[in-house]
JSON list of C-alpha atoms in Angstrom, two decimals:
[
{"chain": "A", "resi": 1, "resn": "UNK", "atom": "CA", "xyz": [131.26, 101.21, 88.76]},
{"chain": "A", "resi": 2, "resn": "UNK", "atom": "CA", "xyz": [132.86, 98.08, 90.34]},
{"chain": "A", "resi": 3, "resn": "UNK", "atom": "CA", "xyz": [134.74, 97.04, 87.27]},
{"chain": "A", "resi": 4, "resn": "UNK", "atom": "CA", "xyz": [136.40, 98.09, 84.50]},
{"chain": "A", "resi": 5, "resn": "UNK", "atom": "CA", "xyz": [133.93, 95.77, 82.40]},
{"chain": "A", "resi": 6, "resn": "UNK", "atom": "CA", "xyz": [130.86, 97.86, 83.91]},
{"chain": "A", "resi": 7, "resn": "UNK", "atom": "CA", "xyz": [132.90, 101.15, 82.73]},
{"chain": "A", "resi": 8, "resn": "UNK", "atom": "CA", "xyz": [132.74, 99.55, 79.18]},
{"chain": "A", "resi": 9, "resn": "UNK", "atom": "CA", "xyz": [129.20, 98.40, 79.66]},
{"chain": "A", "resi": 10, "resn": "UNK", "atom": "CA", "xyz": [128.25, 101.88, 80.53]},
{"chain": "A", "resi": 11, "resn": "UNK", "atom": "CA", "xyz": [130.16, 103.46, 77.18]},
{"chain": "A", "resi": 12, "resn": "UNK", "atom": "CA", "xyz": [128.62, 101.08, 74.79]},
{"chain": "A", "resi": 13, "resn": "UNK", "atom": "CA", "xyz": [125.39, 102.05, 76.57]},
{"chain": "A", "resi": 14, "resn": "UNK", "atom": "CA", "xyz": [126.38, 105.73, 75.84]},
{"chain": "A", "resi": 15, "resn": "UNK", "atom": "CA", "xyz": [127.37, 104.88, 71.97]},
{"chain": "A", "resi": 16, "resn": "UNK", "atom": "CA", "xyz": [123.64, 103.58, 71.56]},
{"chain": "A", "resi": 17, "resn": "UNK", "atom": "CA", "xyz": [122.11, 105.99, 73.07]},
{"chain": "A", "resi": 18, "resn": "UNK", "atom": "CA", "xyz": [124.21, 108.45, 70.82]},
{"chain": "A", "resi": 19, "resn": "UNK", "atom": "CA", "xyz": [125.79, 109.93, 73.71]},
{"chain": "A", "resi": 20, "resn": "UNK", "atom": "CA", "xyz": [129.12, 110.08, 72.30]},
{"chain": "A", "resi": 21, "resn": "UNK", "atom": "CA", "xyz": [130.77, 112.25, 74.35]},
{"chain": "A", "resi": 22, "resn": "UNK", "atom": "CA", "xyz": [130.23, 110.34, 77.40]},
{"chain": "A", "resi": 23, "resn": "UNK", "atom": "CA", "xyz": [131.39, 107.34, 75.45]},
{"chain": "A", "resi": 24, "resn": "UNK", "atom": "CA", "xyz": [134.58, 108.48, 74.81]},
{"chain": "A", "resi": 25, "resn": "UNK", "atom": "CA", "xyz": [135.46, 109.54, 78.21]},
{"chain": "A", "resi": 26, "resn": "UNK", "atom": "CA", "xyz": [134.12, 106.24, 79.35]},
{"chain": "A", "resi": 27, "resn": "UNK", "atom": "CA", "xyz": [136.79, 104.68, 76.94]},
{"chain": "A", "resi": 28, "resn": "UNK", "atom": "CA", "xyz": [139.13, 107.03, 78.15]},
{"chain": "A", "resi": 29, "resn": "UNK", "atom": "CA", "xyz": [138.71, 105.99, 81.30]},
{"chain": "A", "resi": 30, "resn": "UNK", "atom": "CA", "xyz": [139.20, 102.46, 80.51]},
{"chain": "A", "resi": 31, "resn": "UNK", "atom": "CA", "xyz": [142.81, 103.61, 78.72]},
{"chain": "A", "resi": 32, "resn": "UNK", "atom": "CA", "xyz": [143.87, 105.68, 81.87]},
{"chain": "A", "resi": 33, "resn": "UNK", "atom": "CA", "xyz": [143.12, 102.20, 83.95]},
{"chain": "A", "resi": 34, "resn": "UNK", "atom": "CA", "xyz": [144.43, 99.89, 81.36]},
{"chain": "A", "resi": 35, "resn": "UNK", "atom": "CA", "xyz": [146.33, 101.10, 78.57]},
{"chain": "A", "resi": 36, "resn": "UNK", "atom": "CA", "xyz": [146.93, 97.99, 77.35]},
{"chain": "A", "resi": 37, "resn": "UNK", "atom": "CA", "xyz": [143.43, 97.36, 76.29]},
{"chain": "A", "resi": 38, "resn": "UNK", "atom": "CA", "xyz": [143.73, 97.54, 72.80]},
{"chain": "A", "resi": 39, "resn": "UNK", "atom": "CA", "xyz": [139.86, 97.34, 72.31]},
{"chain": "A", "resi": 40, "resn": "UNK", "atom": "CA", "xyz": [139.10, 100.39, 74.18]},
{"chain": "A", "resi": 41, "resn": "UNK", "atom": "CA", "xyz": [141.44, 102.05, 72.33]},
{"chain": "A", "resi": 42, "resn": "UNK", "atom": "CA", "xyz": [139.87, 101.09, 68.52]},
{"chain": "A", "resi": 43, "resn": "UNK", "atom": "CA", "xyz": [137.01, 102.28, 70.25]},
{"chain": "A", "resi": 44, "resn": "UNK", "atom": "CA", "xyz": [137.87, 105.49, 71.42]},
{"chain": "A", "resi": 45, "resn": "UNK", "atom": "CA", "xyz": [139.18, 105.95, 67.36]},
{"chain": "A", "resi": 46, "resn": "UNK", "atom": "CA", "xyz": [135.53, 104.50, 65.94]},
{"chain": "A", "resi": 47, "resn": "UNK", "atom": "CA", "xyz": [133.98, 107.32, 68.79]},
{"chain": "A", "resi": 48, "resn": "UNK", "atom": "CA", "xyz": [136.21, 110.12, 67.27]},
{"chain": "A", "resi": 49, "resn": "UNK", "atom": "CA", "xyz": [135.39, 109.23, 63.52]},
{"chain": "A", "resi": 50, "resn": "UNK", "atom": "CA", "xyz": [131.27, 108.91, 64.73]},
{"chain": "A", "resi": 51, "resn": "UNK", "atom": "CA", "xyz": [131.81, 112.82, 65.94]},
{"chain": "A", "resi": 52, "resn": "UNK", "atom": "CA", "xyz": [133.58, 113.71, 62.57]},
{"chain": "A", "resi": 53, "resn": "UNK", "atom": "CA", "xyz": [136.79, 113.45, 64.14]},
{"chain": "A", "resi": 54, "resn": "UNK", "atom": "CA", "xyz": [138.49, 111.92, 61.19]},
{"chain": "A", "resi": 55, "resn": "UNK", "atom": "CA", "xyz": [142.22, 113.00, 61.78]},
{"chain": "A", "resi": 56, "resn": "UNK", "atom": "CA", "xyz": [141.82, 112.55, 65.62]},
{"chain": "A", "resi": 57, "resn": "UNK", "atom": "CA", "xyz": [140.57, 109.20, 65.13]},
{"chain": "A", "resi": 58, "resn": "UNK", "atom": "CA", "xyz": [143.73, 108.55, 62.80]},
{"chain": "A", "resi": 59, "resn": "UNK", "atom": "CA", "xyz": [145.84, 109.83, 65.31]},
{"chain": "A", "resi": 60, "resn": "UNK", "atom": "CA", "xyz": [144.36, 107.11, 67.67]},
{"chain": "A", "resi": 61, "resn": "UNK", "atom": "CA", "xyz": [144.59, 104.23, 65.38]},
{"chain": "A", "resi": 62, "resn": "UNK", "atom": "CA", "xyz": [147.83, 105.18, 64.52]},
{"chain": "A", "resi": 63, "resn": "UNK", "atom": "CA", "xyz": [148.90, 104.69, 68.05]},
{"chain": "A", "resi": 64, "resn": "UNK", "atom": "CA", "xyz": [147.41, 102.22, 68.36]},
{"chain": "A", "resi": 65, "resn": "UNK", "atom": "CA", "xyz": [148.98, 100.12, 65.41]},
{"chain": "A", "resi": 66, "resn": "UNK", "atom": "CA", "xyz": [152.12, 101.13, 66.69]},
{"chain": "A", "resi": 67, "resn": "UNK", "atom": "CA", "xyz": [151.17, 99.83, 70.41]},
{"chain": "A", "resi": 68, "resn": "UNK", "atom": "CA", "xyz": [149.87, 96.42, 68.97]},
{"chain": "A", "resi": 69, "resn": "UNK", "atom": "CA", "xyz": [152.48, 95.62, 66.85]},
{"chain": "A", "resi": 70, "resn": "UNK", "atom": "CA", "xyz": [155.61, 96.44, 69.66]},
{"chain": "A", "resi": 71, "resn": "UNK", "atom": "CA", "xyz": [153.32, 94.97, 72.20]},
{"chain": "A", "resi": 72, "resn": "UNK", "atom": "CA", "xyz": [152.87, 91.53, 69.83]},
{"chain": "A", "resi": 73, "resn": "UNK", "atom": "CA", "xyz": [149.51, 91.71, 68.88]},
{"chain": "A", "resi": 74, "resn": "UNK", "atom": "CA", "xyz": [150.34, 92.19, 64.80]},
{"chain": "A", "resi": 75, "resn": "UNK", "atom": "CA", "xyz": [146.27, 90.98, 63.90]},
{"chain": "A", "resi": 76, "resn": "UNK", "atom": "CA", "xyz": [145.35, 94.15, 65.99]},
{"chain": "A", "resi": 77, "resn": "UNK", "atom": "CA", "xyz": [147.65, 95.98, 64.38]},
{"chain": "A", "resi": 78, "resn": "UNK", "atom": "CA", "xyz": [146.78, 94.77, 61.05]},
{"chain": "A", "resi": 79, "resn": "UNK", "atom": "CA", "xyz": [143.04, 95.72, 61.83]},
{"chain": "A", "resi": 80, "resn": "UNK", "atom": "CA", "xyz": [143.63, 99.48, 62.89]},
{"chain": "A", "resi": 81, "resn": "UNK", "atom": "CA", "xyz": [146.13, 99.99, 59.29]},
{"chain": "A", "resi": 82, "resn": "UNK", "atom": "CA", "xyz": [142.73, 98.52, 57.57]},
{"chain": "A", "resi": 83, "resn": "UNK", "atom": "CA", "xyz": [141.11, 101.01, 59.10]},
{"chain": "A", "resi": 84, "resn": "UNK", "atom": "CA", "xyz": [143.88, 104.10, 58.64]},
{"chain": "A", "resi": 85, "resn": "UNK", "atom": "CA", "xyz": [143.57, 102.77, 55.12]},
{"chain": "A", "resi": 86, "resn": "UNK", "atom": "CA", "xyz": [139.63, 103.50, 54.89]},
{"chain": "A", "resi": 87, "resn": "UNK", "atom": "CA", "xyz": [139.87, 106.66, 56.60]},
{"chain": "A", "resi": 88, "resn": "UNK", "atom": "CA", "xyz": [142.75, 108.01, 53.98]},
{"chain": "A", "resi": 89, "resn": "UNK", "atom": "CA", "xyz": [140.43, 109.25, 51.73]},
{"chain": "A", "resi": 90, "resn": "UNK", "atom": "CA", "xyz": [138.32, 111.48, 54.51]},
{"chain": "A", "resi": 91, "resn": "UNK", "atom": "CA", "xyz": [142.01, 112.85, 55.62]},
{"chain": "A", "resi": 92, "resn": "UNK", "atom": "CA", "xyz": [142.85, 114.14, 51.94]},
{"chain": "A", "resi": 93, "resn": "UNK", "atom": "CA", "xyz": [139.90, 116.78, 52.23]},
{"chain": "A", "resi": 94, "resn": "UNK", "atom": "CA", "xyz": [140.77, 117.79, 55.32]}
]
């Protein structure tokens, strides 16, 4: 990998291929190198809900509303309550 771009290259690679374990490390990786990049963090959540992760991936977007909205990003944050608000019925069953 030369840049972090590549690294995100390679994950999306991974999501199409169905690899998503790989994927989500790949994000993860992208987090420990940037943690201010809010799109590899939706990501990592839309990873975790793919694997059936439903209350990890609310756990993520949760942060990550909370991280966009201190950090002044409120559209990001707006996006990941949308999706905390989609997921709600999944996280009653669970």
């Amino acid at each position: 990998m030369k840049t972090i771009a590549d690294l995100g290259t390679l994950a999306d690679d991974r999501i199409r291929r169905g690899e998503l374990l790989a994927a989500l490390h790949a994000y993860g990786a992208i987090v420990q190198l940037q943690p201010a990049n809010l799109d590899a963090r939706m990501r990592i959540g839309d990873v975790l809900l793919a694997m059936g992760e439903a209350q990890r991936a609310a756990v993520v977007w949760t942060s990550l509303a909370k991280f966009a909205a201190n950090g002044g990003y409120p559209l990001r944050a707006l996006a990941a309550l949308k999706l905390l608000t989609a997921l709600e019925p999944q996280l009653v069953n669970l």
